[in-house]
Coordinates of C-alpha atoms in Angstrom, one line a residue:
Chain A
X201 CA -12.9 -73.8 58.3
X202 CA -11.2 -73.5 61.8
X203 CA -8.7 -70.5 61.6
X204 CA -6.4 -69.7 63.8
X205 CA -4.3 -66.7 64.3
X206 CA -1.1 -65.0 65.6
X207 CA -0.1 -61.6 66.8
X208 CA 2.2 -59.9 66.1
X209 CA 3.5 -61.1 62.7
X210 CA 6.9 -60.2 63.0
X211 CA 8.7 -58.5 66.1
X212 CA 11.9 -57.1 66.2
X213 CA 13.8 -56.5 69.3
X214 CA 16.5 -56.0 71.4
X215 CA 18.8 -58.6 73.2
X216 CA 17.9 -59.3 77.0
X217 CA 14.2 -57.8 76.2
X218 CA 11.5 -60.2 76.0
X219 CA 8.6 -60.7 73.4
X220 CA 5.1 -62.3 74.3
X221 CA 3.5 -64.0 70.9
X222 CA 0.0 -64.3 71.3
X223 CA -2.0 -67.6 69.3
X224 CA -5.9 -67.5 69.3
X225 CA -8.2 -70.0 68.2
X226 CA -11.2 -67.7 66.3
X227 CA -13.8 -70.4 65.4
X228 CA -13.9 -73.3 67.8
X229 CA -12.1 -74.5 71.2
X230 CA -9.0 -75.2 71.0
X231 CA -8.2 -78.3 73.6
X232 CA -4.9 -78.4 73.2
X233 CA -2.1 -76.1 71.1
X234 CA 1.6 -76.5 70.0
X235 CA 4.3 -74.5 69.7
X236 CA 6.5 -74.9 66.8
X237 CA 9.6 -73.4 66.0
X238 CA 10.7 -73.2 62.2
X239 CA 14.5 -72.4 61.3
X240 CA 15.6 -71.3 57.9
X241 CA 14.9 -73.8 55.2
X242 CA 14.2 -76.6 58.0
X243 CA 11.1 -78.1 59.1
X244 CA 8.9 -77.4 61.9
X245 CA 10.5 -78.4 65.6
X246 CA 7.7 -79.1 68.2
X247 CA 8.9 -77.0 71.5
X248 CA 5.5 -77.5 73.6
X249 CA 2.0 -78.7 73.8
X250 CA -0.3 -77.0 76.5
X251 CA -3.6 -77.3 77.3
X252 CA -6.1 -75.2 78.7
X253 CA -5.1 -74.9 82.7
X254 CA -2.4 -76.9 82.8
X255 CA 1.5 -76.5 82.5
X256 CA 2.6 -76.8 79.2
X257 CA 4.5 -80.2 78.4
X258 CA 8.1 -79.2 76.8
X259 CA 10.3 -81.0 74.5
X260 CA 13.6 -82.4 75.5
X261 CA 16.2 -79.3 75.2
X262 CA 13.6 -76.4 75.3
X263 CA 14.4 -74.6 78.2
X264 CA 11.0 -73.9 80.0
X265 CA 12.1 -70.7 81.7
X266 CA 13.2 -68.9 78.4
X267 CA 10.0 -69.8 77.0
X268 CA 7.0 -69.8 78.6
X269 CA 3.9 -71.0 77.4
X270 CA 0.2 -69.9 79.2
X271 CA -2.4 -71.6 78.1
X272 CA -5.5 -69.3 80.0
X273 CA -8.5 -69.9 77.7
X274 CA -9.8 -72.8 75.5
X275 CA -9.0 -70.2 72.5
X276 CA -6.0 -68.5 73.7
X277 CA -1.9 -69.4 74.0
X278 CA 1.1 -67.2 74.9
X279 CA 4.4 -68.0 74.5
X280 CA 7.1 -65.4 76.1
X281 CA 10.7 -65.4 74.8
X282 CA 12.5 -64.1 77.9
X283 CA 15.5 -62.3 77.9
X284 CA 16.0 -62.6 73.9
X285 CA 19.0 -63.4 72.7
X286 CA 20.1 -63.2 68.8
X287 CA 20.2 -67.2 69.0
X288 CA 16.4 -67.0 69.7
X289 CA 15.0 -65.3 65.9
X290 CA 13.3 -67.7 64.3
X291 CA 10.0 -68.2 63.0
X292 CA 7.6 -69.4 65.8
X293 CA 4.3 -71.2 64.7
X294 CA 1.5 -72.3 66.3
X295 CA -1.2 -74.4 66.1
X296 CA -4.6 -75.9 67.9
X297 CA -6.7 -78.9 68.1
X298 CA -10.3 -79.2 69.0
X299 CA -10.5 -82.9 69.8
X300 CA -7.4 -85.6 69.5
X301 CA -9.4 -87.9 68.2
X302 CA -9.9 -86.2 65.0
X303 CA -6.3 -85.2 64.6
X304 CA -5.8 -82.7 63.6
X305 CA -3.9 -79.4 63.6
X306 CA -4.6 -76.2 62.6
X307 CA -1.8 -73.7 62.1
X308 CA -0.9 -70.1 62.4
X309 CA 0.8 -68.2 59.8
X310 CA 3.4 -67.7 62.5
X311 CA 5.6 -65.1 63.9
X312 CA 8.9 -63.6 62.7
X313 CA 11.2 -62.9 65.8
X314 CA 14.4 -61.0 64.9
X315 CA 16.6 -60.1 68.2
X316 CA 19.5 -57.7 67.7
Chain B
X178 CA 9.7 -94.8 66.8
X179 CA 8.0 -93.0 64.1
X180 CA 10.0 -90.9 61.3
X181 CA 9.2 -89.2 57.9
X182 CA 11.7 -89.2 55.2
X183 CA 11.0 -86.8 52.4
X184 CA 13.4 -88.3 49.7
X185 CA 13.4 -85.0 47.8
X186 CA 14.6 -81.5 49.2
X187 CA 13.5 -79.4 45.8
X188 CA 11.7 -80.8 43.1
X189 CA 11.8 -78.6 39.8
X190 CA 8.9 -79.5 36.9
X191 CA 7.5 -77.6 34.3
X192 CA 4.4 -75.7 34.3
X193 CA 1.3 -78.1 32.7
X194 CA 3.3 -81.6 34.0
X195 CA 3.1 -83.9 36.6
X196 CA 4.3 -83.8 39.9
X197 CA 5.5 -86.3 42.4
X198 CA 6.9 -85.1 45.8
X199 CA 8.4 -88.6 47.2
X200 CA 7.7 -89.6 51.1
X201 CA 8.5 -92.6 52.9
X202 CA 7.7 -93.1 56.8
X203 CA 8.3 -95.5 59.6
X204 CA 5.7 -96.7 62.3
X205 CA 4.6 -99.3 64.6
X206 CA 1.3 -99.4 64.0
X207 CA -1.5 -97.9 60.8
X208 CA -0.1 -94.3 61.0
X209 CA -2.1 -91.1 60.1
X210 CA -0.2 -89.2 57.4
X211 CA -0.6 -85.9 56.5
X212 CA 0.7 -83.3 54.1
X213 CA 1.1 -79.9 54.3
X214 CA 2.1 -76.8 52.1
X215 CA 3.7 -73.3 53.1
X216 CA 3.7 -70.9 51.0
X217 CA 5.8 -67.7 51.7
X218 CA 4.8 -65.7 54.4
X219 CA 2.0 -67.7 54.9
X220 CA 0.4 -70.1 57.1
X221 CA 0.9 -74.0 56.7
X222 CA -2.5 -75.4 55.1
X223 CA -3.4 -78.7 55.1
X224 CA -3.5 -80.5 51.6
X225 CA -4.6 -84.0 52.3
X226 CA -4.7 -86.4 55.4
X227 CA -4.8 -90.4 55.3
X228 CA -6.4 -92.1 58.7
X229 CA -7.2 -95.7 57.8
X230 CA -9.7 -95.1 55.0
X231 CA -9.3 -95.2 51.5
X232 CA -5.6 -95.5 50.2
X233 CA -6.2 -93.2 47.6
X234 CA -6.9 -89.7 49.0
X235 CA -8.0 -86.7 47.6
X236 CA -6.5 -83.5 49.0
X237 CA -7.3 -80.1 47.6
X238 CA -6.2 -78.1 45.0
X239 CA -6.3 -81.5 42.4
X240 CA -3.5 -82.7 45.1
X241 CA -3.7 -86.7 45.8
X242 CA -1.8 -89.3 47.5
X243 CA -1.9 -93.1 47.9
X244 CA -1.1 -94.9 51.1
X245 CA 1.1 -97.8 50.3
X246 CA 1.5 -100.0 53.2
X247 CA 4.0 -102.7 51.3
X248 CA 5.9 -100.0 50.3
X249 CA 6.0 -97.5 53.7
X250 CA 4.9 -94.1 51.4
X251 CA 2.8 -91.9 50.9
X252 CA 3.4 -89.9 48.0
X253 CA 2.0 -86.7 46.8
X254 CA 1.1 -86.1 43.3
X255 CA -0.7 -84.2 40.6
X256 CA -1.5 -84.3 37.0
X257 CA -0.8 -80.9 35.5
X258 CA 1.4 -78.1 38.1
X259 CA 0.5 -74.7 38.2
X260 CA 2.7 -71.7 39.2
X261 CA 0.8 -71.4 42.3
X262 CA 1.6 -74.6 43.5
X263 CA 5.4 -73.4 44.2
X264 CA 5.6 -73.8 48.2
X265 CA 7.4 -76.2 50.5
X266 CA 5.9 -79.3 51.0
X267 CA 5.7 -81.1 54.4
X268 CA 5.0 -84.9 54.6
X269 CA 3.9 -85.5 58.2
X270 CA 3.3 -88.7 60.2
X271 CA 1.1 -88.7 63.8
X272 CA 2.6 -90.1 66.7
X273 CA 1.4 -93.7 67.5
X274 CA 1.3 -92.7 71.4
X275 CA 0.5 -89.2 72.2
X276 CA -0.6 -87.7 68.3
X277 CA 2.0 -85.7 68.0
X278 CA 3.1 -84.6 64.6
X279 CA 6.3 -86.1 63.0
X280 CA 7.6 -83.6 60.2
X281 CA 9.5 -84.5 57.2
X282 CA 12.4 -82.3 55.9
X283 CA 9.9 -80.6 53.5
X284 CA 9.7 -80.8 49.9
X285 CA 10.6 -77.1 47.9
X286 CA 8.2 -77.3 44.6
X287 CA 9.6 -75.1 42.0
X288 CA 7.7 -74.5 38.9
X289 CA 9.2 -73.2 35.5
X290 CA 6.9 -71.2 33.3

């Protein structure tokens, strides 16, 4: 099956610093991927959709220059938390589609982000 | 606009019985509906999917789930739990315009030995 994965797992850091999570695509092309983020005991919460060489699309109140998205390959995505605040730990998932028409989404087993 | 209700935020059942996680959505047009399950410190995995098929799905794990248009649900069930099926539970509708995922509240499973 198509697998994607994340790195690093879990990141801990300090406040002002800023993370970069990285999302690959291991089997097959990923046209487009999503960033989700996940609070405690809450469902997923899309934040962005990129696609390969273009500028990521972001949801209404996710603020674009605290988190930026690259989308450089067809089977890689980075997100970067800038300047990290303690607001910002959550769990951040991602996912990736190889064609829209076959919707659907494979997932990530996510990231961990804990600011202090 | 699309929207998923879960109607359940923890469902409790006994190892060996049967188990119904409840969802209900909204949408314009045939949806595709999806559910997923997270286990801890894992990855979500996709159970089952419904795109305009059969109403009757079979997802994996002996997971299933009919597509009731007259009713606006999709429920998730199966006949006998096992421990390993305790997870969250995510009933997900596809946006009509752009494919986006709509997520339900998510369904906590708990299973008592």
């Amino acid at each position: 099956g198509a697998v994607v994965s994340q790195h690093p797992s879990w990141v801990i850091c300090k406040s002002g610093t800023s993370v970069k999570i990285e999302c690959r695509s291991l089997d097959f092309q990923a046209t487009t991927m999503f960033w989700y983020r996940q609070f405690p005991k809450q469902s997923l919460m899309l934040m962005a959709t990129s696609n390969e060489g273009s500028k990521a699309t972001y949801e209404q109140g996710v603020e674009k220059d605290k988190f930026l998205i690259n989308h450089a390959s067809l089977t890689l995505s980075t997100l970067t938390v800038t300047s990290a605040h303690p607001e910002d730990s959550s769990f951040y998932i991602c996912s990736a589609e190889w064609d829209r028409e076959y919707n659907e989404q494979f997932f990530g087993p996510g990231t961990r982000l804990t600011v202090l | 606009a699309q929207s998923v209700t879960q109607l359940d935020s923890h469902v409790s059942v006994s190892e060996g019985t049967p188990v119904l996680l409840r969802c209900n959505y909204s949408s314009s047009y045939s949806p595709s509906l999806f559910w997923y399950v997270q286990h801890p410190n894992k990855g979500l995995q996709l159970l089952l999917k419904y795109t305009s098929a059969a109403t009757l799905v079979k997802g994996i794990n002996g997971f299933e789930a009919e597509f009731k248009k007259s009713e606006t649900s999709f429920h998730l069930t199966k006949p006998s739990a096992h421990m390993s099926d305790a997870a969250e539970y995510f009933c997900v509708v596809s946006s009509d315009s752009n494919y986006q995922l709509i997520w339900g509240a998510g369904t906590k499973l708990i299973i008592k030995p």
